[in-house]
Coordinates of C-alpha atoms and ligand atoms in Angstrom, one line a residue:
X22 CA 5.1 90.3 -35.4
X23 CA 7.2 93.1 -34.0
X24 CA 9.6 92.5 -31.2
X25 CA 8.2 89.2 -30.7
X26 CA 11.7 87.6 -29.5
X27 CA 12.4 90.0 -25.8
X28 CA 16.3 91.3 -26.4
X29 CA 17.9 88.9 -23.7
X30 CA 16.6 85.7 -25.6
X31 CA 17.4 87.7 -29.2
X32 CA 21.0 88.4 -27.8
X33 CA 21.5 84.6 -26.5
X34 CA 20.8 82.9 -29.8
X35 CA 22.4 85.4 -31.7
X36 CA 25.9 84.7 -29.9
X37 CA 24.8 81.3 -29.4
X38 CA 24.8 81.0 -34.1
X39 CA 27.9 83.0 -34.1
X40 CA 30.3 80.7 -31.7
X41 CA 28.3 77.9 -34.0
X42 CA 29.5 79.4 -37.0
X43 CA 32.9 80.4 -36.3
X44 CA 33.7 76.9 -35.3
X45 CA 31.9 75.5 -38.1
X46 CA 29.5 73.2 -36.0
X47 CA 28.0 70.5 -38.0
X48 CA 26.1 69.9 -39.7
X49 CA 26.0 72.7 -41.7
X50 CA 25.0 73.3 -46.2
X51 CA 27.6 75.1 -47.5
X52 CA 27.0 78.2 -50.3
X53 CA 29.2 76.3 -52.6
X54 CA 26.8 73.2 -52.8
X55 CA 23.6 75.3 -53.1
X56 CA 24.8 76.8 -56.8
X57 CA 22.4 79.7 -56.1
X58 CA 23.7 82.9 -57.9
X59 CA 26.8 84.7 -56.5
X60 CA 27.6 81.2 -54.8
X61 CA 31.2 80.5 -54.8
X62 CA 31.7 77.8 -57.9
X63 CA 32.8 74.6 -55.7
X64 CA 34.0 73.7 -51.9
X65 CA 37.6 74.2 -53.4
X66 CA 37.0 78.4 -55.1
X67 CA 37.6 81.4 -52.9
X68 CA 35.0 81.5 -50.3
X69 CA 34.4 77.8 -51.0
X70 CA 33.5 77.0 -47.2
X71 CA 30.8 79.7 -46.3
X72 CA 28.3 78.4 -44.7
X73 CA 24.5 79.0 -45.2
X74 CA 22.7 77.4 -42.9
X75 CA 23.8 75.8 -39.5
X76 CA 21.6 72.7 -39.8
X77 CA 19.5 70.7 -37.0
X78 CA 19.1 73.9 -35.1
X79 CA 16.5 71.9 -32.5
X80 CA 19.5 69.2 -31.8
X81 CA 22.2 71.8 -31.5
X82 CA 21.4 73.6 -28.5
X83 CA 18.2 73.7 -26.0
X84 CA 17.9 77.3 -26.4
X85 CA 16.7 77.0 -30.4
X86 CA 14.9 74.2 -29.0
X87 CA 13.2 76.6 -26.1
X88 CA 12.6 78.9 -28.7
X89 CA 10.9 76.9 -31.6
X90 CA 8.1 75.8 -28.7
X91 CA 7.5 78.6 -27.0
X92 CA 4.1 80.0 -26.3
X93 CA 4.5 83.5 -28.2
X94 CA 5.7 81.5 -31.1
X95 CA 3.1 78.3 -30.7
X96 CA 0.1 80.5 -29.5
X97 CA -0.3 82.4 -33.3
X98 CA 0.7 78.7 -34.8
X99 CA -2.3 77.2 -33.4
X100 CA -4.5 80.2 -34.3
X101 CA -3.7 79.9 -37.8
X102 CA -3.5 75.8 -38.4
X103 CA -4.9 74.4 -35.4
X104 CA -4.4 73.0 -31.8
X105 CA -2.1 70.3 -32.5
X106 CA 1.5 71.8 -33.5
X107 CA 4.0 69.5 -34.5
X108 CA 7.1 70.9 -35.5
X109 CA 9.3 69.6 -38.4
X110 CA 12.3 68.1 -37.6
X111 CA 13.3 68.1 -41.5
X112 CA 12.6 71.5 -43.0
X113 CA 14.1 74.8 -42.5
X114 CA 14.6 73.9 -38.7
X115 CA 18.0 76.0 -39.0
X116 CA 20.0 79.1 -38.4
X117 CA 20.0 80.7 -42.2
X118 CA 23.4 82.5 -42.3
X119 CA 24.1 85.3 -45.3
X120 CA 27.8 86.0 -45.1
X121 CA 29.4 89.2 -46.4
X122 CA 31.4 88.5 -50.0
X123 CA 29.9 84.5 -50.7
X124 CA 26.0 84.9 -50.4
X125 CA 24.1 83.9 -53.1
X126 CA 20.5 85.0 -54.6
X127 CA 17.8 82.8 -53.4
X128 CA 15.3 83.2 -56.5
X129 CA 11.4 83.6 -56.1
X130 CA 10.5 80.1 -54.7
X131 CA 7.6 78.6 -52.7
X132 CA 8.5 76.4 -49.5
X133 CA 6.5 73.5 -50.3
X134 CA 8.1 72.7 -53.9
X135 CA 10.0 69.9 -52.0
X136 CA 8.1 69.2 -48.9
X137 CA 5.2 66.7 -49.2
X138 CA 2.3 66.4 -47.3
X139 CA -0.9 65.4 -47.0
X140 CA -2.1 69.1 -47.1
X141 CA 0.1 71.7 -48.3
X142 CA -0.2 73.7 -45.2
X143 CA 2.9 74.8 -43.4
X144 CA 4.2 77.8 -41.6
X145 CA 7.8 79.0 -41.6
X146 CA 8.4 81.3 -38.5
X147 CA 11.1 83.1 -39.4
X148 CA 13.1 85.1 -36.7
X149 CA 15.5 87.7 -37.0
X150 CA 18.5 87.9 -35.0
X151 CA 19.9 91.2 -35.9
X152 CA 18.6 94.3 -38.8
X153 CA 17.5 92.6 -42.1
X154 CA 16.6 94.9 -44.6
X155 CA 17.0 94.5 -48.9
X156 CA 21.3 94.9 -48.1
X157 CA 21.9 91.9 -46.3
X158 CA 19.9 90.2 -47.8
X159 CA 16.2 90.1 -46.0
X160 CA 13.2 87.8 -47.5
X161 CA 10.8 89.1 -49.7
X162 CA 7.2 87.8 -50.6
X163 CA 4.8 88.2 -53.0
X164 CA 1.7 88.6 -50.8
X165 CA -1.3 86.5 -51.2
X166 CA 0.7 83.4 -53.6
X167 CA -0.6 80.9 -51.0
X168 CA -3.9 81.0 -52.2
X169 CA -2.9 81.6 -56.2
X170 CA -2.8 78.5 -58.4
X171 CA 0.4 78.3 -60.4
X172 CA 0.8 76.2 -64.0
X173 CA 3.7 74.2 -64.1
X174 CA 4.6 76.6 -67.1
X175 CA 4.9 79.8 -64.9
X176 CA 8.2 77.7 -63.1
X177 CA 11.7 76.5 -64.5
X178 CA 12.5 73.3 -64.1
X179 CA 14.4 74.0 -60.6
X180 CA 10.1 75.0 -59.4
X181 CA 11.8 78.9 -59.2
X182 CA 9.1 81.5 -60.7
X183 CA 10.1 82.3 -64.4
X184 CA 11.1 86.0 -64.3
X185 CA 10.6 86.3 -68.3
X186 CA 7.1 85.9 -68.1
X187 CA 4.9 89.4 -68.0
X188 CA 2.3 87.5 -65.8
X189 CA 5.1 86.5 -63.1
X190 CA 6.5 89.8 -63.6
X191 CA 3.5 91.9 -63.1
X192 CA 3.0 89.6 -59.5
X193 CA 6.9 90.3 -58.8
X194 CA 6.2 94.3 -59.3
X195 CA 3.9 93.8 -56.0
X196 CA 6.4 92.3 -53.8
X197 CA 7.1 93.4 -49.9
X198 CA 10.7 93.3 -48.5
X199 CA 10.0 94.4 -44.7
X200 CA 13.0 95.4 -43.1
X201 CA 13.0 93.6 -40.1
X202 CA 15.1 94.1 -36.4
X203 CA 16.2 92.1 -34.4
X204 CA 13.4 90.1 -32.3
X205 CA 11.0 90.4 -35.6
X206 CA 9.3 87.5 -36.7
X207 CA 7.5 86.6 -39.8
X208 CA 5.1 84.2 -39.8
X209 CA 4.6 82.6 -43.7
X210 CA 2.4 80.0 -45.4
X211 CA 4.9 77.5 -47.2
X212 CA 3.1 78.3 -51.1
X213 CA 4.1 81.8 -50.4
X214 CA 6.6 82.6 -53.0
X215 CA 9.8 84.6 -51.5
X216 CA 13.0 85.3 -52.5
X217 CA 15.9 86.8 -51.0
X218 CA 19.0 89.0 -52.5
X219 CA 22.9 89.2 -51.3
X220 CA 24.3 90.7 -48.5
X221 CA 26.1 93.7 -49.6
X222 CA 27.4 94.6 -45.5
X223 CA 30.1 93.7 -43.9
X224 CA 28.1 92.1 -41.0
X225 CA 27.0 88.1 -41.0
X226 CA 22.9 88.3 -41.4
X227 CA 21.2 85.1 -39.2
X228 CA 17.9 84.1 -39.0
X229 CA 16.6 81.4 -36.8
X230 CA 13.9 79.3 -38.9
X231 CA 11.3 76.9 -38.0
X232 CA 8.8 75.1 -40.1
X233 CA 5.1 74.0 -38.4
X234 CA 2.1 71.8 -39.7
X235 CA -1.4 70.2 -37.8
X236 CA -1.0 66.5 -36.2
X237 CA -3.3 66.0 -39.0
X238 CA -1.3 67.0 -41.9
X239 CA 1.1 64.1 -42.2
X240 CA 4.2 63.7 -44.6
X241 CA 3.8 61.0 -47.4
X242 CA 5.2 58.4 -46.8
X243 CA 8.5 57.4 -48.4
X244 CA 9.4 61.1 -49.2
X245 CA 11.7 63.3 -47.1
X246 CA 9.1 65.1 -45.5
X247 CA 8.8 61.5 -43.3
X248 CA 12.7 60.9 -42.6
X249 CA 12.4 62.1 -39.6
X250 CA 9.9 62.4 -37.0
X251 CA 8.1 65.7 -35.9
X252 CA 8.0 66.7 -32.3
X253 CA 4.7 67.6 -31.1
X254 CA 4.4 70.9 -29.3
Ligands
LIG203 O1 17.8 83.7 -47.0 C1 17.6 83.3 -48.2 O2 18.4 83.4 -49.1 C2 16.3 82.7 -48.5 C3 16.0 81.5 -47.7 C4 14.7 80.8 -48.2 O3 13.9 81.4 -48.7 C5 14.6 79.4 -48.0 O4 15.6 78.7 -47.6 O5 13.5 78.9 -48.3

């Protein structure tokens, strides 16, 4: 959805993430202890404390808060999984940074390979702070995955798609990568498989991200997905 985010809020948040990430406000992941490609070795190699994502965006500051629940963001959620929104407290819910020099390669993936639920129905609202195109680094998705079934053998054991298959390449050969500007949002089903290359700028990408699912749909319990509550919007 185009321009979904009006400039004033999309210039707030974005110098709201930046004063978060020059001071290195926890709790953040690091690049280092992802391993993805192009991620610096260990915490100790150059470029060993770049942050990726500026965790716990909801407990940081209102203003994520504000924006996770509000109605141009919740009014499309409940059009596509139902009136009761609750929104995760434990997935995504962060400001996804892609520094210049230490970002990694995030490999074709789908959401859900570590969430568990009920139902595997979630959505990812993903919203752009600032120009995300294939040089920073933007998402982007094979469309219609969320309703494909996968064999365990089409996945390594990490659950990323296996490039060296011609099925999984012949999928790949249809991807999107929509630029996106600042105030964009995508809205994406959590079995949609994305990916997501290296920014190759000298500017810091962010993305504010947010992950949804129905009152109904309720983590299993024991797992992760249940470690913390969900606030109902
Ligand atoms: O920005 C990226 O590298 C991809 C992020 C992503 O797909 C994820 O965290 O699930």
């Amino acid at each position: 959805m185009r321009r979904l985010a009006a400039p004033a809020r999309v210039r707030a948040l974005r110098e709201l993430a930046q004063i978060h990430l020059a001071a290195t406000i926890g709790p953040v992941e690091l690049e280092a202890d992802l391993r993805y490609p192009g991620a610096p070795a260990s915490r100790e190699a150059l470029g060993g404390t770049t942050t990726r994502r500026l965790l716990q965006a909801t407990a940081r500051h209102p203003a994520f808060r504000d924006w996770a629940c509000t109605p141009e963001v919740v009014t499309p959620l409940r059009q596509l999984i139902g009136p009761e929104v609750m929104l995760s407290q434990v997935h995504h819910n962060c400001v996804m940074t892609k520094q210049p020099r230490f970002s990694s390669v995030t490999r074709w993936h789908q959401d859900i390979r570590y969430w568990s639920y009920q139902r595997p129905e979630l959505i990812s609202v993903w919203l752009a702070l600032g120009h995300e195109s294939a040089e920073n680094g933007c998402l982007s998705f094979l469309p219609g995955t969320h309703a494909m079934e996968f064999a365990r053998e089409q996945l390594d054991e990490a659950m990323f798609l296996r490039e060296d298959l011609a099925f999984n390449q012949a999928l790949i050969s249809k991807c999107l990568t929509p630029a996106l500007e600042a105030g964009d949002v995508v809205f994406f089903h959590c079995r949609t498989f994305h990916a997501a290359g290296d920014n190759r700028t000298d500017e810091v990408k962010l993305s504010l991200v947010f992950t949804y699912h129905a009152a109904d749909n309720h983590p299993l319990p024991g797992t992760r997905s249940a470690s913390v509550a969900p606030v109902a919007i």
